[in-house]
Structures are given as structure tokens and as C-alpha cells.
CSV table of C-alpha atoms in Angstrom, one decimal:
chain,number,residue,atom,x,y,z
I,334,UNK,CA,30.4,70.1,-52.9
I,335,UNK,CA,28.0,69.7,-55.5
I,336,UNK,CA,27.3,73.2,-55.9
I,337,UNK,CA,31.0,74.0,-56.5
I,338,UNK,CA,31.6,71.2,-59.0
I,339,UNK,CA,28.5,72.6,-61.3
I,340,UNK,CA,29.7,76.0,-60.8
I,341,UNK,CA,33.2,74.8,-62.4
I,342,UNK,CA,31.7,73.0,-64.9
I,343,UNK,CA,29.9,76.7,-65.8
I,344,UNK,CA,33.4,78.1,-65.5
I,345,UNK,CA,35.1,76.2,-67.8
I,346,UNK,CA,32.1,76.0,-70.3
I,347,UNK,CA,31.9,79.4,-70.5
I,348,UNK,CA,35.6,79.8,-71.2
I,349,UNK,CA,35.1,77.5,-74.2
I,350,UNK,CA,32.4,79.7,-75.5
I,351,UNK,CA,34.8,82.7,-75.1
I,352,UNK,CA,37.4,81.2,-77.5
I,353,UNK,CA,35.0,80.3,-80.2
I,354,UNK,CA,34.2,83.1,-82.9
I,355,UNK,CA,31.0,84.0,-84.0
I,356,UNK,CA,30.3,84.1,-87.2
I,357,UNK,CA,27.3,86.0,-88.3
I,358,UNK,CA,25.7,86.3,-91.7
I,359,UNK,CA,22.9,87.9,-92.9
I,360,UNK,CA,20.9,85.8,-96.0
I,361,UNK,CA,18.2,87.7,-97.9
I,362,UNK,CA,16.5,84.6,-99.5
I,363,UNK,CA,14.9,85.4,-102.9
I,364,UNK,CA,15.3,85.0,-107.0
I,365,UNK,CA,17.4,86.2,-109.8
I,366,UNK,CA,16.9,86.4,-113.0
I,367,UNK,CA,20.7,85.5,-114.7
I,368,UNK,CA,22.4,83.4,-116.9
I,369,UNK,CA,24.9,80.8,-114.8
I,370,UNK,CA,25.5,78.8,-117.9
I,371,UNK,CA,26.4,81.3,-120.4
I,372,UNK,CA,23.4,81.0,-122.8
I,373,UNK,CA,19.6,80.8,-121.4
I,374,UNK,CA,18.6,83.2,-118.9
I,375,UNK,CA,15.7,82.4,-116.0
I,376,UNK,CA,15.1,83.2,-112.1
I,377,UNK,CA,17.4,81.3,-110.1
I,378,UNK,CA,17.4,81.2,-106.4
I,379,UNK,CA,20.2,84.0,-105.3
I,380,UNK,CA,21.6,85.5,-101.9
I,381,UNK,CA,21.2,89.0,-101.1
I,382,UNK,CA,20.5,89.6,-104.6
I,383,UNK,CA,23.7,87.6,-105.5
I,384,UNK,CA,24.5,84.4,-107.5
I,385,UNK,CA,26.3,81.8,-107.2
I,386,UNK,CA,26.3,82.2,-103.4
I,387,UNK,CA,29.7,82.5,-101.5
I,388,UNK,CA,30.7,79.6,-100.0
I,389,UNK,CA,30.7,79.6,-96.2
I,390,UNK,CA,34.4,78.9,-94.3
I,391,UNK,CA,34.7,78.7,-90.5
I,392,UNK,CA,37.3,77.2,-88.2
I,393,UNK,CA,36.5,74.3,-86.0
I,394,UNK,CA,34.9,75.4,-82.9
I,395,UNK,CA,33.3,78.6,-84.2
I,396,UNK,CA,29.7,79.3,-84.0
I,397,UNK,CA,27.6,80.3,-87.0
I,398,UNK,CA,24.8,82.3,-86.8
I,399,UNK,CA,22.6,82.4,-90.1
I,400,UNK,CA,20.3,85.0,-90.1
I,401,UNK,CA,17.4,84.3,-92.8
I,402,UNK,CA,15.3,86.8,-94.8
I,403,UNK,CA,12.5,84.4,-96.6
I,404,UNK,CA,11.6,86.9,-99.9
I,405,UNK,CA,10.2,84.4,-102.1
I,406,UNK,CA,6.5,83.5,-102.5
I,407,UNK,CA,6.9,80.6,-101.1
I,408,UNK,CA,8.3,78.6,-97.7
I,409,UNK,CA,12.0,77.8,-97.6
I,410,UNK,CA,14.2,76.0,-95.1
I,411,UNK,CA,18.1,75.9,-94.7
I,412,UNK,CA,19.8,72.7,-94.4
I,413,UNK,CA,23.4,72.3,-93.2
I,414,UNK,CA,24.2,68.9,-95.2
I,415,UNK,CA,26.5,66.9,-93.0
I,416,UNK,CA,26.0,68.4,-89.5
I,417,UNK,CA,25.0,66.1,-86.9
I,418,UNK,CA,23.1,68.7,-84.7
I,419,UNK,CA,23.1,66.1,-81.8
I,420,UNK,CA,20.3,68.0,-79.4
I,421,UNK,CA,19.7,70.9,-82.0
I,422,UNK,CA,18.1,69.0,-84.4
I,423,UNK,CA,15.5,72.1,-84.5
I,424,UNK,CA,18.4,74.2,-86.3
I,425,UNK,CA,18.3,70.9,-89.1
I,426,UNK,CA,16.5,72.9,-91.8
I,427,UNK,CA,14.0,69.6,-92.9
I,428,UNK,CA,11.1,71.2,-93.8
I,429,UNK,CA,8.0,69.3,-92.2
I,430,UNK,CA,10.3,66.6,-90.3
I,431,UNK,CA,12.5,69.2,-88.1
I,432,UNK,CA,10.6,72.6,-88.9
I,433,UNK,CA,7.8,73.9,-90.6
I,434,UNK,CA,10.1,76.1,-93.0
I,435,UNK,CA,10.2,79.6,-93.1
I,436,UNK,CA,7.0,81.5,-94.4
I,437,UNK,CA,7.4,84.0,-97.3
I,438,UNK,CA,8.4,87.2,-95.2
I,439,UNK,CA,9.7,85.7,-92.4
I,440,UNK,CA,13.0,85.7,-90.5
I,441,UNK,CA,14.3,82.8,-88.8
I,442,UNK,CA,17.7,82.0,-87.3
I,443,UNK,CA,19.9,79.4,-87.4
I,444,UNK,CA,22.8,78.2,-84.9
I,445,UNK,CA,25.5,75.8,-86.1
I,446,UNK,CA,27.9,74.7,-83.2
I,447,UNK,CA,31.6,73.8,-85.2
I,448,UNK,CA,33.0,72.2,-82.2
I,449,UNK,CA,32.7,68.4,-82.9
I,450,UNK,CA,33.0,68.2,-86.4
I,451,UNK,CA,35.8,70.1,-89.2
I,452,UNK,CA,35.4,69.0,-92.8
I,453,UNK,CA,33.5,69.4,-96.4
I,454,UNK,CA,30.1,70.1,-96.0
I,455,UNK,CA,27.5,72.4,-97.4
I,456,UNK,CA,24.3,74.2,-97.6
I,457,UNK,CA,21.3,74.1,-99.3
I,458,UNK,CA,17.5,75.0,-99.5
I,459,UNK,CA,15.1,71.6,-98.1
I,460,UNK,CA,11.8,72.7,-99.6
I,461,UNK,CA,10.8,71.1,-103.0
I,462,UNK,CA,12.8,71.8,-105.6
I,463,UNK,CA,14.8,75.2,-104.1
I,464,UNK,CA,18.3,72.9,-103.9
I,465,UNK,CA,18.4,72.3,-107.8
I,466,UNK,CA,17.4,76.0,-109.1
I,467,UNK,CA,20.4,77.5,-106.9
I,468,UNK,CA,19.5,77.4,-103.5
I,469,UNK,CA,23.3,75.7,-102.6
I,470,UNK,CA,26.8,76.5,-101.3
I,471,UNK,CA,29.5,74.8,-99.8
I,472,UNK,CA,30.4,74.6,-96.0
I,473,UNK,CA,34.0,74.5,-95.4
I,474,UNK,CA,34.7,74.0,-91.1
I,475,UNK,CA,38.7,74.3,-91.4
I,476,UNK,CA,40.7,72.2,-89.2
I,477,UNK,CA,42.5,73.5,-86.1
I,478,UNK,CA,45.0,70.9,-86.7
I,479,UNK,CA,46.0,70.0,-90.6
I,480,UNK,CA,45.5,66.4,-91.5
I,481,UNK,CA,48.2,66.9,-93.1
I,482,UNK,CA,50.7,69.3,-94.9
I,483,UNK,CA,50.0,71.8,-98.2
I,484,UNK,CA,50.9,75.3,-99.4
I,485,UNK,CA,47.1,76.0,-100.6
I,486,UNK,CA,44.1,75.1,-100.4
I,487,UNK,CA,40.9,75.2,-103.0
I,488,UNK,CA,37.7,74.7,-103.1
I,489,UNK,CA,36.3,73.3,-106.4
I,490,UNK,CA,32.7,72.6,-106.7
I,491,UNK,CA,30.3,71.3,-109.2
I,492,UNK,CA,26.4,71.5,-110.0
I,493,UNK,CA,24.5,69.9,-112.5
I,494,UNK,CA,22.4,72.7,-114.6
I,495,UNK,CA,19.4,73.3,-116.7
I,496,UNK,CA,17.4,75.9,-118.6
I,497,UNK,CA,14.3,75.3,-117.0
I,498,UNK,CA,13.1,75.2,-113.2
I,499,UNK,CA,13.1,71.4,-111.5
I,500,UNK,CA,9.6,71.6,-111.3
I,501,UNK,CA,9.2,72.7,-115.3
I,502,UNK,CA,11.6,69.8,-115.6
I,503,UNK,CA,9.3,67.2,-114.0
I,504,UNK,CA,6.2,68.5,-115.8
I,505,UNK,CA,7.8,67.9,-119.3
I,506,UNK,CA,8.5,64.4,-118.1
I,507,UNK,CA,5.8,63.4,-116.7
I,508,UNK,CA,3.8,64.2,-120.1
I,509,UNK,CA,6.6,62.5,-122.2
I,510,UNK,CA,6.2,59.2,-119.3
I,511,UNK,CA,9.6,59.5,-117.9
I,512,UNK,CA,8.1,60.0,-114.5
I,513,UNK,CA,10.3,57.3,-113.1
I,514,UNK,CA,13.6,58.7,-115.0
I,515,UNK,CA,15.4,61.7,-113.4
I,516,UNK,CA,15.5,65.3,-115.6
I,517,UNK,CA,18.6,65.4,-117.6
I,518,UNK,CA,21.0,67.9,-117.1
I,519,UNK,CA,22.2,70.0,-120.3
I,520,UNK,CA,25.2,72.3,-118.2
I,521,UNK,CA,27.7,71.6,-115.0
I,522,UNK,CA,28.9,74.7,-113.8
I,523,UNK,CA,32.3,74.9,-112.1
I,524,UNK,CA,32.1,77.2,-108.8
I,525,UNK,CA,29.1,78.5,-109.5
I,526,UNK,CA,29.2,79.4,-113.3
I,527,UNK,CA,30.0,77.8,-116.5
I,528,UNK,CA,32.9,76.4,-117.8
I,529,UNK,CA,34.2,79.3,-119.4
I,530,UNK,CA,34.0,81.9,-117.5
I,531,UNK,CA,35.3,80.3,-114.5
I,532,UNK,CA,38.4,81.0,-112.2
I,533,UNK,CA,41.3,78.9,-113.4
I,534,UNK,CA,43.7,77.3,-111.2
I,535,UNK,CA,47.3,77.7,-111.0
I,536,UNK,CA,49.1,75.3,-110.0
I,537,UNK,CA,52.6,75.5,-109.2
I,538,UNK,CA,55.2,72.8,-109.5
I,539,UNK,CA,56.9,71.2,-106.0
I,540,UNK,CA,53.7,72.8,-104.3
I,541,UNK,CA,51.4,70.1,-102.8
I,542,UNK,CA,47.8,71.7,-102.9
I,543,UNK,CA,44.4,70.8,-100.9
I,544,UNK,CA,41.8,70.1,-103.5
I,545,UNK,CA,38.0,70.5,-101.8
I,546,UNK,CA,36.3,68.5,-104.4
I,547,UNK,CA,32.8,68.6,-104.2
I,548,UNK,CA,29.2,67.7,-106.4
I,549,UNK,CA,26.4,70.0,-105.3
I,550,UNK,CA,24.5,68.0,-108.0
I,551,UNK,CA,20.9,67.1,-108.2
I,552,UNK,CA,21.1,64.0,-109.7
I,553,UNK,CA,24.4,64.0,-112.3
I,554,UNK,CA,27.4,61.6,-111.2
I,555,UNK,CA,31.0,63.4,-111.8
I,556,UNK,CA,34.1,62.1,-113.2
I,557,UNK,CA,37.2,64.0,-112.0
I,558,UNK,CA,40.1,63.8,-113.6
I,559,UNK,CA,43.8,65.4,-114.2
I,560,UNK,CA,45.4,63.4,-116.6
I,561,UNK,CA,49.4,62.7,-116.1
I,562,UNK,CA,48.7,63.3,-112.3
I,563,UNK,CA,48.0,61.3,-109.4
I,564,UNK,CA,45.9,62.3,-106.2
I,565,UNK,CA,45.4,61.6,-102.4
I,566,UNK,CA,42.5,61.3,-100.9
I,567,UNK,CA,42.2,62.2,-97.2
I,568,UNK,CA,38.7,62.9,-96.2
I,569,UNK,CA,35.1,61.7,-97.2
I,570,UNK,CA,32.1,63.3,-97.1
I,571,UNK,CA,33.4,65.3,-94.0
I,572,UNK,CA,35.4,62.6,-92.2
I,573,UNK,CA,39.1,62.5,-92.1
I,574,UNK,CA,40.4,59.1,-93.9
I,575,UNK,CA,43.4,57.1,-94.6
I,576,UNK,CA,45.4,58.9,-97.2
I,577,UNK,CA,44.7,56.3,-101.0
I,578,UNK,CA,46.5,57.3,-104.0
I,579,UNK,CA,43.9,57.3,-106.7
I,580,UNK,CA,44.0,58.7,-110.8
I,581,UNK,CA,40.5,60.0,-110.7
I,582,UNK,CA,37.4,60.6,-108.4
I,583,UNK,CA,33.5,59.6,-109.4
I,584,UNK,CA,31.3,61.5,-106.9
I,585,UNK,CA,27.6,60.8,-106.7
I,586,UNK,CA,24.9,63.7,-105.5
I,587,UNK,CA,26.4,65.3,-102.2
I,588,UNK,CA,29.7,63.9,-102.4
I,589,UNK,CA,33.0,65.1,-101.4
């Protein structure tokens, strides 16, 4: 009797898998040299020899696969930022905690199961200073279900910018004794790139839109506002919440 239950169990497990999507990418891991905000030019970290790098969408209950190509000099990591990885906390990306990153050269895989969680996330490098000179995208796990109803939906994400690496950054301030002070940021870019040359939004009027508002900073606060209009919030960092009016949004590092 036992044997039959576990052999339904396998059944009905691997029917689940069955109606789950793969979703495979291929990440070549290396550097750049481009201008993001319009005006200075240095190497920042890119994605197949592409920056900013595309934002990643999947339905809830999909699996991604993330194959990774390490082609800088040094080791890097990946770093799904708001997956619980209950039992897979190997696939975390936490360089020297979880892994011992990816050396330069080197492929390593990475498999993010969908089926628990739907929501804002995203990714980003976890060695040294890779998040802050590019190394960062969002994660978008689309709901089966709506929370609610809209006619479109837009991702809108922000990160704090500089002319200079982190680690140049830190150097300068150490010798000026702001060690203790965070590196200013002279640029935010909007989806990836400055101000200016970014994607504008249409909005239409009667249409209700989903905003997926979202601060890939470093260390920069955002204020968000549209002035003469009113929004509703209805999720958090991920997690579905109790629709709140609000006039504007302050989001801290990681926030959305």
C-alpha cells in the first residue's frame, strides 16, 4: 500500500513538472566599455556583450534555468534577490556563504523553481562591488491569477549611477576620510539608461495601468512621484498587499 501511495505521489509530481515551462537563458558574464549616462564612458558589467541587461519575466510555476559564462578576470556569482530557495539554497548566488562563486572561465548553472512565489524581484551579481557597476536586472514572476484588474503592465526601474567603478569610488573616499559615508551618486538612470534617452510612457486616459516600480540602487533613496495623480499600492517587495492609495512612493536600496 505503501508502494502505491509513493508511486502516486511520483505521478502527480511529475505531472506538475510537465505543466511548468522552462525557461532557459544563456548569460555570457563580462565588461563593456559604454556610456549609460549620456556623458562619461567606462567598462561596465554587460550580458552577452549587451547593456542594460533585459529584464527577466516568467510566469508563476515556471522553471528558470540560467546558464553562466564567467568572462571577467575575476569570480562572480548570481543572486536572485527575493527568492526563498527553501532546500536550494546552493542555487542562492552568495558568494562565500552559499557558493564559492564562479571562477573566471567558468560555467555554472542555476535553477530557480517559480512555483511558490509570483512578484517583483530581481537579479544581480554577489561578489564585491559587481552589483553597482551593472551587474543588475529585474525579475518579474507574473501571476497566474491577477491581484487585481489593468489594461497594461510596466516595468519601471531605477539605478543610482557614477563615472567611476565602486571600488574607484571607495578609494577616493577613503583618502578624502569619508570611509564611513557612502560614494555619492552623480546619475539615476531610468531602465537602464539616462533620463533622456529613455522609453517614455504613454498613458492613456480611463486605462488603469500596473506600474512595476523598482530601485536597483546601491545606496540612493528614490522619490516617485506623478503630480495631479494618485496611486495604489498592491504589492511589496514581492508580496501581494492590501491595496493603499498613496501620492508618491520613497523606495530605499532593493525596493519595490
Amino acid at each position: 500500500m505503501l508502494f502505491l501511495i509513493w508511486e502516486l505521489l511520483l505521478l502527480l509530481n511529475s505531472a506538475a513538472i510537465g505543466f511548468a515551462e522552462r525557461v532557459e537563458l544563456f548569460w555570457d558574464i563580462g565588461r563593456l566599455n559604454i556610456s549609460r549616462d549620456g556623458y562619461n564612458t567606462w567598462d561596465s558589467i554587460c550580458v552577452n556583450n549587451a547593456v542594460p541587461i533585459p529584464p527577466v519575466h516568467v510566469t508563476q510555476g515556471d522553471v528558470l534555468v540560467l546558464n553562466v559564462r564567467n568572462s571577467l578576470d575575476v569570480p562572480t556569482a548570481v543572486h536572485a534577490h527575493g527568492i526563498y530557495h527553501n532546500y536550494t539554497d546552493y542555487y542562492d548566488g552568495a558568494e562565500m556563504v552559499t557558493e564559492c562563486g564562479i571562477p573566471p572561465g567558468e560555467n555554472f548553472t542555476y535553477i530557480i523553481d517559480t512555483t511558490t512565489q509570483a512578484g517583483d524581484l530581481w537579479i544581480h551579481g554577489h561578489v564585491h562591488s559587481q552589483l553597482t557597476d551593472g551587474f543588475r536586472t529585474p525579475f518579474i514572476i507574473h501571476e497566474k491569477v491577477k491581484p487585481t484588474t489593468y489594461d497594461k503592465d510596466e516595468v519601471l526601474y531605477f539605478e543610482d549611477w557614477n563615472e567611476r567603478t565602486f571600488e574607484d569610488m571607495v578609494a577616493i573616499d577613503a583618502k578624502l576620510k569619508l570611509a564611513n559615508i557612502p560614494p555619492l551618486y552623480r546619475t539615476m538612470l531610468i531602465n537602464g539608461v539616462n533620463a533622456n534617452t529613455s522609453k517614455s510612457l504613454h498613458f492613456e486616459p480611463r486605462k488603469r495601468y500596473r506600474l512595476r516600480i523598482m530601485s536597483l540602487s546601491t545606496s540612493s533613496w528614490i522619490k516617485f512621484r506623478m503630480p495631479g495623480h494618485t496611486m495604489h499600492v498592491i504589492s511589496k517587495d514581492g508580496v501581494e498587499a492590501v491595496p493603499m492609495e498613496v501620492d508618491g512612493l520613497d523606495l530605499g536600496p532593493g525596493q519595490r
